[in-house]
PDB file of C-alpha atoms in Angstrom:
ATOM      1  CA  MET A   1       0.000   0.000   0.000  1.00  0.00           C
ATOM      2  CA  SER A   2       1.377   3.379  -1.066  1.00  0.00           C
ATOM      3  CA  PRO A   3       0.949   6.450   1.165  1.00  0.00           C
ATOM      4  CA  VAL A   4       0.054   8.437  -1.973  1.00  0.00           C
ATOM      5  CA  VAL A   5      -2.381   5.800  -3.276  1.00  0.00           C
ATOM      6  CA  PRO A   6      -3.622   3.720  -0.341  1.00  0.00           C
ATOM      7  CA  LEU A   7      -6.373   2.155  -2.471  1.00  0.00           C
ATOM      8  CA  ALA A   8      -6.419   1.324  -6.195  1.00  0.00           C
ATOM      9  CA  ARG A   9      -8.669  -1.604  -7.020  1.00  0.00           C
ATOM     10  CA  ILE A  10     -10.604  -3.342  -9.762  1.00  0.00           C
ATOM     11  CA  SER A  11     -13.620  -4.827  -7.996  1.00  0.00           C
ATOM     12  CA  THR A  12     -16.396  -7.285  -8.739  1.00  0.00           C
ATOM     13  CA  THR A  13     -18.409  -6.020  -5.773  1.00  0.00           C
ATOM     14  CA  ALA A  14     -20.236  -2.769  -5.029  1.00  0.00           C
ATOM     15  CA  LEU A  15     -18.036   0.289  -4.448  1.00  0.00           C
ATOM     16  CA  SER A  16     -18.244   2.377  -1.279  1.00  0.00           C
ATOM     17  CA  LEU A  17     -17.613   6.124  -1.318  1.00  0.00           C
ATOM     18  CA  ASP A  18     -17.211   6.035   2.479  1.00  0.00           C
ATOM     19  CA  GLU A  19     -14.416   3.456   2.173  1.00  0.00           C
ATOM     20  CA  HIS A  20     -12.562   5.674  -0.307  1.00  0.00           C
ATOM     21  CA  ILE A  21     -12.929   8.801   1.822  1.00  0.00           C
ATOM     22  CA  ALA A  22     -11.680   6.870   4.870  1.00  0.00           C
ATOM     23  CA  ALA A  23      -8.669   5.634   2.867  1.00  0.00           C
ATOM     24  CA  VAL A  24      -7.491   9.217   2.209  1.00  0.00           C
ATOM     25  CA  ASP A  25      -8.358  10.612   5.642  1.00  0.00           C
ATOM     26  CA  SER A  26      -5.525  12.648   7.105  1.00  0.00           C
ATOM     27  CA  SER A  27      -5.052  15.560   9.481  1.00  0.00           C
ATOM     28  CA  MET A  28      -3.191  17.403   6.688  1.00  0.00           C
ATOM     29  CA  ALA A  29      -6.277  17.343   4.462  1.00  0.00           C
ATOM     30  CA  GLY A  30      -8.074  20.636   4.278  1.00  0.00           C
ATOM     31  CA  ALA A  31     -10.014  19.324   1.301  1.00  0.00           C
ATOM     32  CA  VAL A  32     -11.438  16.009   0.204  1.00  0.00           C
ATOM     33  CA  THR A  33     -13.018  15.765  -3.228  1.00  0.00           C
ATOM     34  CA  SER A  34     -14.809  12.803  -4.666  1.00  0.00           C
ATOM     35  CA  PHE A  35     -16.202  11.542  -7.931  1.00  0.00           C
ATOM     36  CA  VAL A  36     -18.718   8.763  -8.418  1.00  0.00           C
ATOM     37  CA  GLY A  37     -19.344   7.593 -11.973  1.00  0.00           C
ATOM     38  CA  ARG A  38     -22.706   5.792 -12.171  1.00  0.00           C
ATOM     39  CA  VAL A  39     -24.580   3.822 -14.787  1.00  0.00           C
ATOM     40  CA  ARG A  40     -27.229   6.071 -16.319  1.00  0.00           C
ATOM     41  CA  ASP A  41     -30.461   5.077 -18.043  1.00  0.00           C
ATOM     42  CA  HIS A  42     -29.760   6.747 -21.379  1.00  0.00           C
ATOM     43  CA  ASP A  43     -27.190   7.253 -24.093  1.00  0.00           C
ATOM     44  CA  PRO A  44     -27.517   9.668 -27.026  1.00  0.00           C
ATOM     45  CA  ASP A  45     -26.755   6.844 -29.484  1.00  0.00           C
ATOM     46  CA  ALA A  46     -29.166   4.311 -27.936  1.00  0.00           C
ATOM     47  CA  ALA A  47     -32.530   3.659 -29.575  1.00  0.00           C
ATOM     48  CA  ASP A  48     -34.004   2.408 -26.278  1.00  0.00           C
ATOM     49  CA  ALA A  49     -33.434   2.922 -22.549  1.00  0.00           C
ATOM     50  CA  VAL A  50     -30.114   1.716 -21.156  1.00  0.00           C
ATOM     51  CA  VAL A  51     -30.660  -0.962 -18.495  1.00  0.00           C
ATOM     52  CA  ALA A  52     -27.084  -2.012 -17.701  1.00  0.00           C
ATOM     53  CA  LEU A  53     -23.406  -1.776 -18.528  1.00  0.00           C
ATOM     54  CA  GLU A  54     -21.177  -4.827 -18.576  1.00  0.00           C
ATOM     55  CA  TYR A  55     -17.555  -4.002 -17.757  1.00  0.00           C
ATOM     56  CA  SER A  56     -14.596  -6.257 -18.434  1.00  0.00           C
ATOM     57  CA  SER A  57     -10.927  -5.611 -17.747  1.00  0.00           C
ATOM     58  CA  HIS A  58      -7.444  -6.646 -18.775  1.00  0.00           C
ATOM     59  CA  PRO A  59      -5.525  -8.619 -16.098  1.00  0.00           C
ATOM     60  CA  ASP A  60      -3.154  -5.639 -15.697  1.00  0.00           C
ATOM     61  CA  ALA A  61      -5.977  -3.132 -15.122  1.00  0.00           C
ATOM     62  CA  GLU A  62      -5.413  -2.831 -11.376  1.00  0.00           C
ATOM     63  CA  SER A  63      -1.722  -1.960 -11.743  1.00  0.00           C
ATOM     64  CA  ALA A  64      -2.643   0.479 -14.527  1.00  0.00           C
ATOM     65  CA  LEU A  65      -5.207   2.105 -12.219  1.00  0.00           C
ATOM     66  CA  ARG A  66      -2.556   2.510  -9.525  1.00  0.00           C
ATOM     67  CA  ARG A  67      -0.153   4.114 -12.041  1.00  0.00           C
ATOM     68  CA  ILE A  68      -2.886   6.504 -13.186  1.00  0.00           C
ATOM     69  CA  ALA A  69      -3.510   7.628  -9.590  1.00  0.00           C
ATOM     70  CA  GLU A  70       0.208   7.947  -8.807  1.00  0.00           C
ATOM     71  CA  THR A  71       0.815   9.983 -11.967  1.00  0.00           C
ATOM     72  CA  ALA A  72      -2.093  12.319 -11.217  1.00  0.00           C
ATOM     73  CA  ALA A  73      -0.795  12.926  -7.682  1.00  0.00           C
ATOM     74  CA  GLU A  74       2.867  13.276  -8.699  1.00  0.00           C
ATOM     75  CA  GLY A  75       4.400  16.551  -7.540  1.00  0.00           C
ATOM     76  CA  THR A  76       1.482  17.305  -5.211  1.00  0.00           C
ATOM     77  CA  GLU A  77       0.610  16.555  -1.606  1.00  0.00           C
ATOM     78  CA  ALA A  78      -2.571  14.747  -2.711  1.00  0.00           C
ATOM     79  CA  VAL A  79      -3.589  11.280  -1.563  1.00  0.00           C
ATOM     80  CA  VAL A  80      -5.805   9.239  -3.931  1.00  0.00           C
ATOM     81  CA  ALA A  81      -8.146   6.278  -3.473  1.00  0.00           C
ATOM     82  CA  VAL A  82      -9.758   4.896  -6.626  1.00  0.00           C
ATOM     83  CA  SER A  83     -11.694   1.822  -7.688  1.00  0.00           C
ATOM     84  CA  HIS A  84     -13.358   0.652 -10.892  1.00  0.00           C
ATOM     85  CA  ARG A  85     -16.041  -1.986 -10.923  1.00  0.00           C
ATOM     86  CA  VAL A  86     -16.284  -4.840 -13.421  1.00  0.00           C
ATOM     87  CA  GLY A  87     -19.144  -7.189 -14.224  1.00  0.00           C
ATOM     88  CA  ARG A  88     -22.767  -6.321 -14.933  1.00  0.00           C
ATOM     89  CA  LEU A  89     -23.904  -3.057 -13.338  1.00  0.00           C
ATOM     90  CA  GLU A  90     -27.514  -1.933 -13.312  1.00  0.00           C
ATOM     91  CA  VAL A  91     -28.688   1.666 -13.685  1.00  0.00           C
ATOM     92  CA  GLY A  92     -27.665   3.698 -10.629  1.00  0.00           C
ATOM     93  CA  GLU A  93     -24.752   1.490  -9.581  1.00  0.00           C
ATOM     94  CA  ALA A  94     -21.301   3.056  -9.188  1.00  0.00           C
ATOM     95  CA  ALA A  95     -18.756   2.054 -11.832  1.00  0.00           C
ATOM     96  CA  VAL A  96     -15.952   4.338 -10.600  1.00  0.00           C
ATOM     97  CA  VAL A  97     -15.268   5.909  -7.207  1.00  0.00           C
ATOM     98  CA  ILE A  98     -12.454   8.379  -6.563  1.00  0.00           C
ATOM     99  CA  ALA A  99     -11.547  10.271  -3.379  1.00  0.00           C
ATOM    100  CA  VAL A 100      -8.691  12.758  -3.219  1.00  0.00           C
ATOM    101  CA  ALA A 101      -7.414  14.486  -0.090  1.00  0.00           C
ATOM    102  CA  SER A 102      -5.108  17.472  -0.195  1.00  0.00           C
ATOM    103  CA  ALA A 103      -4.207  20.476   1.909  1.00  0.00           C
ATOM    104  CA  HIS A 104      -6.076  22.776  -0.518  1.00  0.00           C
ATOM    105  CA  ARG A 105      -9.245  22.376  -2.586  1.00  0.00           C
ATOM    106  CA  ASP A 106      -7.802  23.421  -5.954  1.00  0.00           C
ATOM    107  CA  GLN A 107      -5.212  20.642  -5.840  1.00  0.00           C
ATOM    108  CA  ALA A 108      -7.795  18.080  -4.718  1.00  0.00           C
ATOM    109  CA  PHE A 109     -10.167  19.005  -7.563  1.00  0.00           C
ATOM    110  CA  THR A 110      -7.354  19.062 -10.133  1.00  0.00           C
ATOM    111  CA  VAL A 111      -5.995  15.644  -9.145  1.00  0.00           C
ATOM    112  CA  CYS A 112      -9.489  14.123  -9.011  1.00  0.00           C
ATOM    113  CA  ARG A 113     -10.285  15.399 -12.511  1.00  0.00           C
ATOM    114  CA  GLU A 114      -6.979  14.109 -13.863  1.00  0.00           C
ATOM    115  CA  VAL A 115      -7.628  10.657 -12.407  1.00  0.00           C
ATOM    116  CA  ILE A 116     -11.039  10.289 -14.084  1.00  0.00           C
ATOM    117  CA  GLU A 117      -9.838  11.735 -17.393  1.00  0.00           C
ATOM    118  CA  ALA A 118      -6.831   9.376 -17.418  1.00  0.00           C
ATOM    119  CA  ILE A 119      -9.098   6.431 -16.590  1.00  0.00           C
ATOM    120  CA  LYS A 120     -11.212   7.255 -19.642  1.00  0.00           C
ATOM    121  CA  ARG A 121      -8.085   7.546 -21.834  1.00  0.00           C
ATOM    122  CA  GLU A 122      -5.841   4.797 -20.506  1.00  0.00           C
ATOM    123  CA  LEU A 123      -7.445   2.180 -18.269  1.00  0.00           C
ATOM    124  CA  PRO A 124      -7.838  -1.202 -20.004  1.00  0.00           C
ATOM    125  CA  VAL A 125     -11.486  -1.598 -18.984  1.00  0.00           C
ATOM    126  CA  TRP A 126     -14.208  -1.930 -21.605  1.00  0.00           C
ATOM    127  CA  LYS A 127     -17.965  -1.634 -21.409  1.00  0.00           C
ATOM    128  CA  ARG A 128     -20.838  -3.156 -23.284  1.00  0.00           C
ATOM    129  CA  GLN A 129     -24.075  -1.208 -23.091  1.00  0.00           C
ATOM    130  CA  VAL A 130     -27.328  -3.157 -22.744  1.00  0.00           C
ATOM    131  CA  GLU A 131     -30.607  -1.579 -23.855  1.00  0.00           C
ATOM    132  CA  ALA A 132     -34.135  -2.493 -22.734  1.00  0.00           C
ATOM    133  CA  ASP A 133     -34.878  -4.260 -26.031  1.00  0.00           C
ATOM    134  CA  GLY A 134     -31.820  -6.507 -25.602  1.00  0.00           C
ATOM    135  CA  THR A 135     -29.616  -4.611 -28.042  1.00  0.00           C
ATOM    136  CA  THR A 136     -25.973  -4.428 -26.954  1.00  0.00           C
ATOM    137  CA  GLU A 137     -23.125  -2.233 -28.108  1.00  0.00           C
ATOM    138  CA  TRP A 138     -19.490  -1.970 -27.073  1.00  0.00           C
ATOM    139  CA  LYS A 139     -18.696   1.615 -26.032  1.00  0.00           C
ATOM    140  CA  GLY A 140     -15.430   3.505 -25.669  1.00  0.00           C
ATOM    141  CA  LEU A 141     -13.223   0.994 -27.461  1.00  0.00           C
ATOM    142  CA  GLY A 142      -9.966   2.604 -28.491  1.00  0.00           C
ATOM    143  CA  GLY A 143     -10.311   5.645 -26.231  1.00  0.00           C
TER     144      GLY A 143
END
């Protein structure tokens, strides 16, 4: 466990925002920011309502997630906890949870944003969207 990234996990079970906030808790933290990415019930390209997303990951995804968090926090005093869920997630379930603690809010917000943007660009996790009529489509392949 790294003091800069005490939690970086690919999980098959529900994600807890409280667990992530607790992982970055520190007396130096004047700010804690968080981000929760959830499955939504719509997509602009979908003909029907979205009912689920099915996430799959490369075996190296967890180490890639840790590198993403470490890179985002590099050169700062920020501490990052981040998890990404895999498997079938229904509408409303959390797919990504990030908590960042820092002495100042600007740094916490900046690092948190960089973590989620890097996840979208770099993390080897893929999603298949499932619509109410049974139609499926892979989303976000190749970036």
